[in-house]
Short mmCIF file of N, CA and C and ligand atoms in Angstrom, two decimals:
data_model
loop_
_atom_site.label_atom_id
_atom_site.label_comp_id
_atom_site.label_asym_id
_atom_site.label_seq_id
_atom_site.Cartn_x
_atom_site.Cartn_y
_atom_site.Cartn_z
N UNK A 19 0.85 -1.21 0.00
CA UNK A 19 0.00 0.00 0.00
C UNK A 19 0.88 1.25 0.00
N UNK A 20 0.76 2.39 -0.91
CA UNK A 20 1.60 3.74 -0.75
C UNK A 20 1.35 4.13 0.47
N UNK A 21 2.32 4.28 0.79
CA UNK A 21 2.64 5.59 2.24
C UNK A 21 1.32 6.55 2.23
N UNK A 22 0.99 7.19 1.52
CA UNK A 22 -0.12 8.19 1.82
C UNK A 22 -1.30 7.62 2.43
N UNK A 23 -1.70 6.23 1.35
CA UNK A 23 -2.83 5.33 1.67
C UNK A 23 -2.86 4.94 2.85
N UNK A 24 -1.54 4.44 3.62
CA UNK A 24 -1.80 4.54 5.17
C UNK A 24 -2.18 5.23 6.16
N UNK A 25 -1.28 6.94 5.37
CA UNK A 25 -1.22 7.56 6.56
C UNK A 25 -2.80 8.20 6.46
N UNK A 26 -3.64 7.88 5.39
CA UNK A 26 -4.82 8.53 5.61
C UNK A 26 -5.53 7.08 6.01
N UNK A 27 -5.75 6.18 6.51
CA UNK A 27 -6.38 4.97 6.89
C UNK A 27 -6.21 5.57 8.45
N UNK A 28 -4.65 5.81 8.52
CA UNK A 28 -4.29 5.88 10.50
C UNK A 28 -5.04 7.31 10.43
N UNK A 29 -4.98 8.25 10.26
CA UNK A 29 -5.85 9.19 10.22
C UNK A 29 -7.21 9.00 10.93
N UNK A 30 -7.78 8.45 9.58
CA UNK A 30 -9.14 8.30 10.07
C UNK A 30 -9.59 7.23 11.01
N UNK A 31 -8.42 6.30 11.58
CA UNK A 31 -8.77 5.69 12.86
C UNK A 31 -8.72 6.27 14.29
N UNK A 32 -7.37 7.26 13.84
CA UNK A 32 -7.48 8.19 15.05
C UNK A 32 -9.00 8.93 15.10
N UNK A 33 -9.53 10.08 14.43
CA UNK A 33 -10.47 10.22 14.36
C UNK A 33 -11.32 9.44 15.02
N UNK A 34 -11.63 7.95 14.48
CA UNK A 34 -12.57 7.21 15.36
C UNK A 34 -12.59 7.22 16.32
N UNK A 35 -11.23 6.78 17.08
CA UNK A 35 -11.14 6.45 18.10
C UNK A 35 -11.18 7.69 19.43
N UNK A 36 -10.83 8.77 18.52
CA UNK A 36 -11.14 10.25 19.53
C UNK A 36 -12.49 10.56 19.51
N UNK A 37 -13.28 10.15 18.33
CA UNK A 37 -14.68 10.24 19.04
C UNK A 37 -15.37 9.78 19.51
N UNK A 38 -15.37 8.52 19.69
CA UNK A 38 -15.17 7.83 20.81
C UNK A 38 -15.35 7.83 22.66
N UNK A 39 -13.99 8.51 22.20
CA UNK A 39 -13.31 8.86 23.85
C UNK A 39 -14.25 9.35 23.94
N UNK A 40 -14.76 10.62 23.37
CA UNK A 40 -15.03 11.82 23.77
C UNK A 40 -16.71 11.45 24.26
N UNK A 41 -17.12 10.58 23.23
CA UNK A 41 -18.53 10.53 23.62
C UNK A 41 -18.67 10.05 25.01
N UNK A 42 -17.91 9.01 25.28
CA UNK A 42 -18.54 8.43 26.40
C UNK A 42 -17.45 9.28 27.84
N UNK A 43 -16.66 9.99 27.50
CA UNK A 43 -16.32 11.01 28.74
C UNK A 43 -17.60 12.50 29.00
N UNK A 44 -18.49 12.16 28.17
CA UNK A 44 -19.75 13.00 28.75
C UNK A 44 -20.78 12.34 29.88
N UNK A 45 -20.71 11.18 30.00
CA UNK A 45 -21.36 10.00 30.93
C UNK A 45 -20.81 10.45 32.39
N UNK A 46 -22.29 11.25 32.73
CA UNK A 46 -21.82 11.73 34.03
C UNK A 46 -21.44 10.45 35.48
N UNK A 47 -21.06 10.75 36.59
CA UNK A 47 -20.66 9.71 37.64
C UNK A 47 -22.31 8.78 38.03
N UNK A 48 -23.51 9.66 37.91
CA UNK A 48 -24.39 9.12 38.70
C UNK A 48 -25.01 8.07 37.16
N UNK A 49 -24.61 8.56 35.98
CA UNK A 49 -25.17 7.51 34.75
C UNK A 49 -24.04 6.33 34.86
N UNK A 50 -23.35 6.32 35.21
CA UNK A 50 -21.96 5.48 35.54
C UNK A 50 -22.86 4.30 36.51
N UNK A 51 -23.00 5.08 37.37
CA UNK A 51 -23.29 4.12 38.86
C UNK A 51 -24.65 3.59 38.35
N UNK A 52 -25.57 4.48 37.59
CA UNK A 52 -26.56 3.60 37.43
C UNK A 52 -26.74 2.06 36.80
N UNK A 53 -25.87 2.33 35.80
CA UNK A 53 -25.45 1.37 34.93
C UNK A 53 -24.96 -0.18 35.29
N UNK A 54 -23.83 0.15 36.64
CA UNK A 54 -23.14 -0.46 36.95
C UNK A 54 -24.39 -1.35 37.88
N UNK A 55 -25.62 -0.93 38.15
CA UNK A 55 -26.70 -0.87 39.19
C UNK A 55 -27.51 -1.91 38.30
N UNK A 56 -27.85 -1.53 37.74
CA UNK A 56 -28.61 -2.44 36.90
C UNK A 56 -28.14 -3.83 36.15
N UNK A 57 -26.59 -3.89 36.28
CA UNK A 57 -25.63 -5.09 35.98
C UNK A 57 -25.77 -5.60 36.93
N UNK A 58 -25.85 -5.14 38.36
CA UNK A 58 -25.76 -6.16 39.40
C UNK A 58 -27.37 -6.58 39.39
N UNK A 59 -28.18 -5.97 39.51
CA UNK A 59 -29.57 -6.41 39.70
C UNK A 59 -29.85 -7.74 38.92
N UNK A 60 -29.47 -7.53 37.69
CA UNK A 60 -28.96 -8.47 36.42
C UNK A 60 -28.77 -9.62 37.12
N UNK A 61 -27.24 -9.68 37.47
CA UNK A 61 -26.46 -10.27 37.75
C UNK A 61 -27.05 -11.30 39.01
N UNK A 62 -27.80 -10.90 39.80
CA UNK A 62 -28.60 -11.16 40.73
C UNK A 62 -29.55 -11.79 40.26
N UNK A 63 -30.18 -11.50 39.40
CA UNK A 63 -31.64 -12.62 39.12
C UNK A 63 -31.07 -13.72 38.33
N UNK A 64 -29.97 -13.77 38.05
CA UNK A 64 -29.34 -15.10 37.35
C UNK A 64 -28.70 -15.49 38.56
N UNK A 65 -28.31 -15.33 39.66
CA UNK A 65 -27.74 -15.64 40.10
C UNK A 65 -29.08 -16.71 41.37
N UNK A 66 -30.04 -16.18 41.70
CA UNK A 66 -31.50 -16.75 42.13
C UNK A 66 -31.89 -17.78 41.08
N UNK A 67 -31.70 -17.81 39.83
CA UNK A 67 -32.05 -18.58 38.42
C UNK A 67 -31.88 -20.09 38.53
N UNK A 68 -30.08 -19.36 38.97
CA UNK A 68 -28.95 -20.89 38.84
C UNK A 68 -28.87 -21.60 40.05
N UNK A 69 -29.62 -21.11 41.24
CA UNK A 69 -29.86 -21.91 42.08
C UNK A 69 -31.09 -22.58 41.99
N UNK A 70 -32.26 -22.52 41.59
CA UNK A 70 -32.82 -23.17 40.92
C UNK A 70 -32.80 -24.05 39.78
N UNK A 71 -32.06 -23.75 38.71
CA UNK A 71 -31.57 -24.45 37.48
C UNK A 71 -30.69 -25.68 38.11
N UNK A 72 -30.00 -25.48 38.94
CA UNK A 72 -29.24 -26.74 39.77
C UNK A 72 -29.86 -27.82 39.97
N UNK A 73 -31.20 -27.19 40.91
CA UNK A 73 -31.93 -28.75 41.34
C UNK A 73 -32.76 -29.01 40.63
N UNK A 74 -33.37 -28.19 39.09
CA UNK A 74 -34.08 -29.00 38.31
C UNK A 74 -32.81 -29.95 37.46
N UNK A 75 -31.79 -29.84 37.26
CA UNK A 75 -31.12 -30.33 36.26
C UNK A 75 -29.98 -31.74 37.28
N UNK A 76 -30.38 -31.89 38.50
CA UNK A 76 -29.63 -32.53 39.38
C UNK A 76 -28.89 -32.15 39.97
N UNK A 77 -28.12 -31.30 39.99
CA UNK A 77 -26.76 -30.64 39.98
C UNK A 77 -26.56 -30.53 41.71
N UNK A 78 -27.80 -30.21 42.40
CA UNK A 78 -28.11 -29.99 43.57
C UNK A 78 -29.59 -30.74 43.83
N UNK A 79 -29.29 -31.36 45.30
CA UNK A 79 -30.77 -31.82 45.63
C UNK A 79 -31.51 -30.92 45.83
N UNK A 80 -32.79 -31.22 45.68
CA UNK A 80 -34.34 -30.68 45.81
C UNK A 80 -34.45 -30.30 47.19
N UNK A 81 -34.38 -29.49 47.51
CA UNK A 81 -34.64 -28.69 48.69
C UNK A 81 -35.65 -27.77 49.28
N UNK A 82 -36.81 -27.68 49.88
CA UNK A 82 -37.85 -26.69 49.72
C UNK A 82 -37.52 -25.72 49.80
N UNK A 83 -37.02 -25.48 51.11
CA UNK A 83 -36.59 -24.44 51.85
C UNK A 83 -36.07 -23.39 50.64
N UNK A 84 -34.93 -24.25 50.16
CA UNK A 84 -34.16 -23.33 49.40
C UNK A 84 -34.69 -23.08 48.25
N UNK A 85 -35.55 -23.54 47.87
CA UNK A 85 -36.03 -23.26 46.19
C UNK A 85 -37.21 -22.05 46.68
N UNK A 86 -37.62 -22.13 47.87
CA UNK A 86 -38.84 -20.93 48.26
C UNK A 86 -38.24 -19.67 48.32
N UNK A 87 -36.26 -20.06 49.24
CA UNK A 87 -35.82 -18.61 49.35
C UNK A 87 -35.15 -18.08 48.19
N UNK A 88 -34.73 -19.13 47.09
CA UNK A 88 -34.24 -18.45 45.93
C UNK A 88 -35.40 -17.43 44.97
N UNK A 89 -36.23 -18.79 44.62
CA UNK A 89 -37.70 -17.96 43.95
C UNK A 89 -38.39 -17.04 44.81
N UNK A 90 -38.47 -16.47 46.14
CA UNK A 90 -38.97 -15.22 46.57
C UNK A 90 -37.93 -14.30 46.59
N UNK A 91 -36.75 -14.20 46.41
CA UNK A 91 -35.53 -13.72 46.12
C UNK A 91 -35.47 -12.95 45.09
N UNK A 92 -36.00 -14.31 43.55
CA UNK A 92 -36.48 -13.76 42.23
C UNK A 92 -37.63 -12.55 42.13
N UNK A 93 -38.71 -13.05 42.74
CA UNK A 93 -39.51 -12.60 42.37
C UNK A 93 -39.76 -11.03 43.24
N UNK A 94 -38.37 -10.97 44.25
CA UNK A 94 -38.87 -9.33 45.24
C UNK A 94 -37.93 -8.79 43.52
N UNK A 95 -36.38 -9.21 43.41
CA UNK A 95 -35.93 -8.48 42.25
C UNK A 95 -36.63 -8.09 41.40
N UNK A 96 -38.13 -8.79 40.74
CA UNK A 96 -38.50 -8.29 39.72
C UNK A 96 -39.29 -7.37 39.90
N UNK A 97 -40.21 -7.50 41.25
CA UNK A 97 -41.33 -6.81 41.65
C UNK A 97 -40.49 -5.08 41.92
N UNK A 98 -39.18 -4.90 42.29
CA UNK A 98 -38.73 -3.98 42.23
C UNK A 98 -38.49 -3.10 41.36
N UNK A 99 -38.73 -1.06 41.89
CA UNK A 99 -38.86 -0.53 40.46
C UNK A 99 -37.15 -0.15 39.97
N UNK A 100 -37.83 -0.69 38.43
CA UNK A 100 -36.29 -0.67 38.15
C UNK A 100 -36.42 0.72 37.58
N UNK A 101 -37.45 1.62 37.44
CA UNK A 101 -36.87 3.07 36.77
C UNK A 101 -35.55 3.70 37.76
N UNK A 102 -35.40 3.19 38.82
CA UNK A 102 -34.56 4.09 39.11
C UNK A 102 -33.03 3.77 38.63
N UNK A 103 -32.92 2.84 37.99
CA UNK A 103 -31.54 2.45 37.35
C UNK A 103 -31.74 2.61 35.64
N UNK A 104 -32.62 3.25 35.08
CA UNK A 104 -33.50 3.63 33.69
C UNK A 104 -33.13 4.88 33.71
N UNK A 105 -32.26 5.85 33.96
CA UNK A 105 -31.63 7.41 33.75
C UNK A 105 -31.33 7.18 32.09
N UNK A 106 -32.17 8.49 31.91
CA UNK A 106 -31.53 8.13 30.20
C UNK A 106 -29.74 8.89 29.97
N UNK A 107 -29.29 8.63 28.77
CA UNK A 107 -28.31 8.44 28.86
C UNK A 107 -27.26 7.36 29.29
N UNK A 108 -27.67 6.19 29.98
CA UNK A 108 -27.20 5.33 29.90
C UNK A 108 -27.33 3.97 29.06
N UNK A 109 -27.73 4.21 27.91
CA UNK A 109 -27.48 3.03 27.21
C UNK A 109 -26.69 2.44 26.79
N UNK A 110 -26.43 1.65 25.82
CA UNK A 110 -24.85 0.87 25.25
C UNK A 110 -24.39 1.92 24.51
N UNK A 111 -25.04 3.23 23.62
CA UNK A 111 -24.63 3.92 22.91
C UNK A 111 -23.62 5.02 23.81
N UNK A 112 -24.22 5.08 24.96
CA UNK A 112 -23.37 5.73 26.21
C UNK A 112 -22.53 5.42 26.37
N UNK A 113 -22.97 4.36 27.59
CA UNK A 113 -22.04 3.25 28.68
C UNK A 113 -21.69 2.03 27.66
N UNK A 114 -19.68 2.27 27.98
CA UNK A 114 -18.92 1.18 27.50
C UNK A 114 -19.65 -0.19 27.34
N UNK A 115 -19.84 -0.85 29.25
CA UNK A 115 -20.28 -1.90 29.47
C UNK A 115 -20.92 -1.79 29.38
N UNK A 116 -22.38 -1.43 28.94
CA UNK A 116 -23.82 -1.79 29.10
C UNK A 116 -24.31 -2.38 27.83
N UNK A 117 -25.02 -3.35 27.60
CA UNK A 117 -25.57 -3.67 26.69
C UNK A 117 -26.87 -3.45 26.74
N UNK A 118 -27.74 -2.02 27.33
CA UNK A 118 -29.39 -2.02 27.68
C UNK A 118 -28.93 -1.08 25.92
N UNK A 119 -30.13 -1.69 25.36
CA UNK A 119 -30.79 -1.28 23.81
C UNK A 119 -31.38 0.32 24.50
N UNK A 120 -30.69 1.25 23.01
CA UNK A 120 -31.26 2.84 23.00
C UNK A 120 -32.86 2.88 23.10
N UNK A 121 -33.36 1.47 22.66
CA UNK A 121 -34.79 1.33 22.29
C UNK A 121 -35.65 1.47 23.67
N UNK A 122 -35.05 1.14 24.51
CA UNK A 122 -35.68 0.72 25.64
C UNK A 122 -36.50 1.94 26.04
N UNK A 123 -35.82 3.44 25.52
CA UNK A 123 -35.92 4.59 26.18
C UNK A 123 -36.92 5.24 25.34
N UNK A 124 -37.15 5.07 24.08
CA UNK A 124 -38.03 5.02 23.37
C UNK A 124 -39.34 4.25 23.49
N UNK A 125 -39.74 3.01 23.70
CA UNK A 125 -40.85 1.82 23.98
C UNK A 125 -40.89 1.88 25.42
N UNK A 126 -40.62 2.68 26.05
CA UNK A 126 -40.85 2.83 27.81
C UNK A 126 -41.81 1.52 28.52
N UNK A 127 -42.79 1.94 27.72
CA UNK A 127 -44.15 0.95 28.37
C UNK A 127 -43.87 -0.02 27.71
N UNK A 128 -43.73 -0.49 26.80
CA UNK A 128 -43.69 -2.16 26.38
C UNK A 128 -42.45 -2.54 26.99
N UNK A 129 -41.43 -1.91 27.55
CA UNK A 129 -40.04 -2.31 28.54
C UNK A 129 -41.12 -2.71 29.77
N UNK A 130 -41.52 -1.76 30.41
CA UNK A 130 -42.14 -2.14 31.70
C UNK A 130 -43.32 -3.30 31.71
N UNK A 131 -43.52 -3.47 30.85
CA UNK A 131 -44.53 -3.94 30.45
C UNK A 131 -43.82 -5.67 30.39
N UNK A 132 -42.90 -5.40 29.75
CA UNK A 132 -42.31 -6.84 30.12
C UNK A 132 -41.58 -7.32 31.04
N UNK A 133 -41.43 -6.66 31.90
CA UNK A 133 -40.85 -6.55 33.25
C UNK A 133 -42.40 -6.85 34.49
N UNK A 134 -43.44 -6.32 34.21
CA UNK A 134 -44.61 -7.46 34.41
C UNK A 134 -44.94 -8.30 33.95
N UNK A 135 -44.69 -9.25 32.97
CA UNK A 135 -45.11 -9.89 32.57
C UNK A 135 -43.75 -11.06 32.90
N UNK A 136 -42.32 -10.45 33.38
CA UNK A 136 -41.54 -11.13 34.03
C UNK A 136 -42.30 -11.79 35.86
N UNK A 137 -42.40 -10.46 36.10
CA UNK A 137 -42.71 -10.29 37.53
C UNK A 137 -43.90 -11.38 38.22
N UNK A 138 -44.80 -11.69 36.74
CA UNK A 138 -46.00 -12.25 36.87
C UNK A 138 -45.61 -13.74 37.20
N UNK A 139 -44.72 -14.25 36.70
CA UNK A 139 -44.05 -15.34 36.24
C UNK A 139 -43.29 -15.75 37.20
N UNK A 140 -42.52 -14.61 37.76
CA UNK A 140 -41.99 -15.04 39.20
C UNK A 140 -42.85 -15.41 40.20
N UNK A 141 -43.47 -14.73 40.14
CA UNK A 141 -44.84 -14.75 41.40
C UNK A 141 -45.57 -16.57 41.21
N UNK A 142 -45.99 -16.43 40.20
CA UNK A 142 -46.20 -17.99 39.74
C UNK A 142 -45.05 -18.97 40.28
N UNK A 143 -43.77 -18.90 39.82
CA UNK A 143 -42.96 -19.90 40.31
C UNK A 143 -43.04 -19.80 41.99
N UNK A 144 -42.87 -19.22 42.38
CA UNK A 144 -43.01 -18.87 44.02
C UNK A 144 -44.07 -19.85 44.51
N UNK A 145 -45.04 -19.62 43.99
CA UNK A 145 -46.13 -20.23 44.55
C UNK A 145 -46.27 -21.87 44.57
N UNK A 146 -45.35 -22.19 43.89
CA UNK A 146 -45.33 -23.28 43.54
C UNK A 146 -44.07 -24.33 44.20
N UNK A 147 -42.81 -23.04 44.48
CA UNK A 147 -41.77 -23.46 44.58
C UNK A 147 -41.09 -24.85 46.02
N UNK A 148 -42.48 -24.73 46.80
CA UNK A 148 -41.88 -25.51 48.02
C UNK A 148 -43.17 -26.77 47.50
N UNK A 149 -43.27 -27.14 46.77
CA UNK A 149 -44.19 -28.06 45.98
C UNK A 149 -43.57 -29.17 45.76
N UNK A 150 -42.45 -29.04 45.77
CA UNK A 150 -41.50 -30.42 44.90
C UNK A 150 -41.13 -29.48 43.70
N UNK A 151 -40.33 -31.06 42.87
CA UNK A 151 -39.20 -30.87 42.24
C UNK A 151 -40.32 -30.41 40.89
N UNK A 152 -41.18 -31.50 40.57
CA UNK A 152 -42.09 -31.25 39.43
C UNK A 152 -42.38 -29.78 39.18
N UNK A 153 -43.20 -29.37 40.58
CA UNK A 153 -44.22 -28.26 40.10
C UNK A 153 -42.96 -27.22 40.42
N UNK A 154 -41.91 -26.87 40.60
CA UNK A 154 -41.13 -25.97 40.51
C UNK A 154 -40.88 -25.83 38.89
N UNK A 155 -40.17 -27.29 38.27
CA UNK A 155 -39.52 -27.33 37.19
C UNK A 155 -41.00 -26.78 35.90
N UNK A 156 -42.54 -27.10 36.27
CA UNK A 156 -43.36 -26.77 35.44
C UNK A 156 -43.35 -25.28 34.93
N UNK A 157 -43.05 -24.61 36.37
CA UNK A 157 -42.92 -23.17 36.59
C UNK A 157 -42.08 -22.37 35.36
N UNK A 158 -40.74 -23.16 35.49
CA UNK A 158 -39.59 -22.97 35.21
C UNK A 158 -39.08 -22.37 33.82
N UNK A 159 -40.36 -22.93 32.34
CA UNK A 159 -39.78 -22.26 31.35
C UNK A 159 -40.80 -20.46 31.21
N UNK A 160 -42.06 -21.02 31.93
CA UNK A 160 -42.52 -19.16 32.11
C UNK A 160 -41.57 -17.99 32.44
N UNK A 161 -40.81 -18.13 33.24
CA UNK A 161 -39.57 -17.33 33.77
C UNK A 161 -38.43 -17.12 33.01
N UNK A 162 -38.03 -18.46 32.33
CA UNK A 162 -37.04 -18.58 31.81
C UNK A 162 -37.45 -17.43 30.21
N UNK A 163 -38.39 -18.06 29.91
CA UNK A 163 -38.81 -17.22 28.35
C UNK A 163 -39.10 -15.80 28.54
N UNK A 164 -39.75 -15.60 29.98
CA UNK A 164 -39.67 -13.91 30.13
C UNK A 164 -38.56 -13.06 30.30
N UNK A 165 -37.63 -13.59 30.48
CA UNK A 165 -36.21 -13.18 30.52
C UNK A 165 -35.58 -13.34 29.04
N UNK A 166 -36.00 -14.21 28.25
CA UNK A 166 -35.61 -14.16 26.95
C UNK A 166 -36.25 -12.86 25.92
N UNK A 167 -37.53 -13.06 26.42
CA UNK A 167 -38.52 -11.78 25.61
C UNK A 167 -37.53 -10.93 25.30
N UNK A 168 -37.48 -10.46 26.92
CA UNK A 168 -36.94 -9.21 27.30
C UNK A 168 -35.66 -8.62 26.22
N UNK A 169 -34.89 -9.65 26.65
CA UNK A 169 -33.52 -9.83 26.29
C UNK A 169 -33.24 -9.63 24.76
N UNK A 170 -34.42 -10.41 24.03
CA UNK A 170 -34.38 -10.55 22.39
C UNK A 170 -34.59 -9.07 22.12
N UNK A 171 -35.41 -8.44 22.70
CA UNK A 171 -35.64 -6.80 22.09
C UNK A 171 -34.83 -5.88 22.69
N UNK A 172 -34.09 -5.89 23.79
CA UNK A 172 -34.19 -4.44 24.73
C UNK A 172 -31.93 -5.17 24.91
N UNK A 173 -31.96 -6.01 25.01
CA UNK A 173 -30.25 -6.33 25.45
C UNK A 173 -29.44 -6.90 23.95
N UNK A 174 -28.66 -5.54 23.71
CA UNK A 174 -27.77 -5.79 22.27
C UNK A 174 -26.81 -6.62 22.15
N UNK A 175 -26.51 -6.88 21.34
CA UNK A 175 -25.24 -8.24 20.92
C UNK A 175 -24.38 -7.19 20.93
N UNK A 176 -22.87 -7.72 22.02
CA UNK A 176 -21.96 -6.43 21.76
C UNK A 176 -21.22 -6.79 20.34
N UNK A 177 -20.58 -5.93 19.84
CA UNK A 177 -19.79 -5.73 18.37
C UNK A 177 -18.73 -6.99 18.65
N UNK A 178 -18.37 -7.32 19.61
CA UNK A 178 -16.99 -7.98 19.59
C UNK A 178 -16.95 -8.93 20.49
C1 HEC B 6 -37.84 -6.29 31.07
C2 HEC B 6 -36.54 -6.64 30.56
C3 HEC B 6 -35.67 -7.69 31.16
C4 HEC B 6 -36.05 -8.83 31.83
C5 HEC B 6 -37.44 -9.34 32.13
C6 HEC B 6 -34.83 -9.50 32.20
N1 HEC B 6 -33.75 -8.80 31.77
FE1 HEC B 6 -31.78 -9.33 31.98
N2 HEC B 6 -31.20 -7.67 30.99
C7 HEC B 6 -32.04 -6.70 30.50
C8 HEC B 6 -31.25 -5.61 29.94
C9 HEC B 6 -31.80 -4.34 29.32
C10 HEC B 6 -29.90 -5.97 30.11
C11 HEC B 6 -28.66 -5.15 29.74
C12 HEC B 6 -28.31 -4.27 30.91
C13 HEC B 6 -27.08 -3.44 30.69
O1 HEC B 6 -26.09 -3.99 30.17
O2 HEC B 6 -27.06 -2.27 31.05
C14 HEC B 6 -29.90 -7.27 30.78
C15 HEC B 6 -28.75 -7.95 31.15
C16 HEC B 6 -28.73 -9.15 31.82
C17 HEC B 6 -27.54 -9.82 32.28
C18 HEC B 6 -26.13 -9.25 32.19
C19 HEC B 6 -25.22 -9.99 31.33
C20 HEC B 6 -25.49 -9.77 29.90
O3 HEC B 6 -25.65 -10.75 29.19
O4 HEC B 6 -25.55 -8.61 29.45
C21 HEC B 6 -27.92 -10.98 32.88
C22 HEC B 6 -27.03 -12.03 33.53
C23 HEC B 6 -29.37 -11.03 32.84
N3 HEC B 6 -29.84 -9.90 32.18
C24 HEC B 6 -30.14 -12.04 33.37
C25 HEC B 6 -31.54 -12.03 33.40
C26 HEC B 6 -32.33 -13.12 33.93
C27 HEC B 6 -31.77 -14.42 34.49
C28 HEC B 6 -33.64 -12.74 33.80
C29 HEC B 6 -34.87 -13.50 34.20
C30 HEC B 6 -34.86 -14.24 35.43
C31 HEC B 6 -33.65 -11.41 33.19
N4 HEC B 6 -32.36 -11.02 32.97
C32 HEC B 6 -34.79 -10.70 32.90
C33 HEC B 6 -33.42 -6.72 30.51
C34 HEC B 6 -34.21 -7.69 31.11
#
């Protein structure tokens, strides 16, 4: 490749990469923390999920106790309002780490909307959860698919 052809390729990567920077050094501290807020909440209802997913799949014995305190666990996370970790400005187009879709902020109500229709689902497994192994695992793909809904519209595939 001629020398010029490079130096205008590195050019315009610098460029990229300074705008870039720049965008997401406007992401104030409290869109930061929100972000980081809503990863753990995240992070948390999978984490209530896979203790359940254990003892339907063997992994762990069937336990009442514990499948009542994981699934009421689930289901306070969902019943909780999540607008307060919903500050706009924090989407993936923002925040580095975040993968919440720009869309979300746009479709407001069909977001919340599936976040009841999560919530509903938890509540269902709950009710069921100190039942045995069966009526937990019956529970089990309502929850599971409301978390997929969600996920298919509103949580982006990162680039890389
Ligand atoms: C109403 C929408 C909605 C529902 C319901 C929902 N999520 Fe999410 N979830 C999101 C969004 C949006 C993100 C991206 C958040 C971010 O990166 O800022 C996300 C991210 C995550 C992440 C972080 C890791 C990753 O892949 O980005 C995990 C883990 C996760 N969700 C698990 C769950 C589980 C488990 C359930 C169901 C028990 C669930 N979610 C239900 C919207 C939802």
């Amino acid at each position: 490749m001629p020398k010029f052809g490079k130096l205008v390729i590195g050019a315009a990567l610098c460029a990229v990469l300074a705008t870039t920077t720049v965008a997401y050094a406007r992401v104030s501290r409290a869109q930061k923390d929100v972000a980081t807020q809503r990863l753990a909440h995240m992070n948390l209802q999978a984490f209530q999920l896979g203790v359940l997913a254990q003892m339907m799949q063997g992994r762990q014995p069937y336990d009442p106790e514990l499948a009542v305190a994981a699934a009421d666990a689930l289901a306070s996370l969902a019943q909780q309002d999540w607008t307060t970790y919903l500050l706009p400005g924090t989407s993936s187009s923002e925040i580095e780490t975040s993968r919440a879709a720009a869309s979300i902020w746009t479709n407001m109500d069909d977001f919340l909307a599936r976040k009841q229709g999560f919530a509903e689902a938890a509540d269902q497994m709950l009710a069921v959860a100190g039942d045995g192994l069966e009526a937990l695992t019956s529970q089990m793909g309502a929850v599971t698919e409301a978390c997929g809904q969600c996920h298919r519209d509103y949580r982006v595939i990162p680039a890389n």
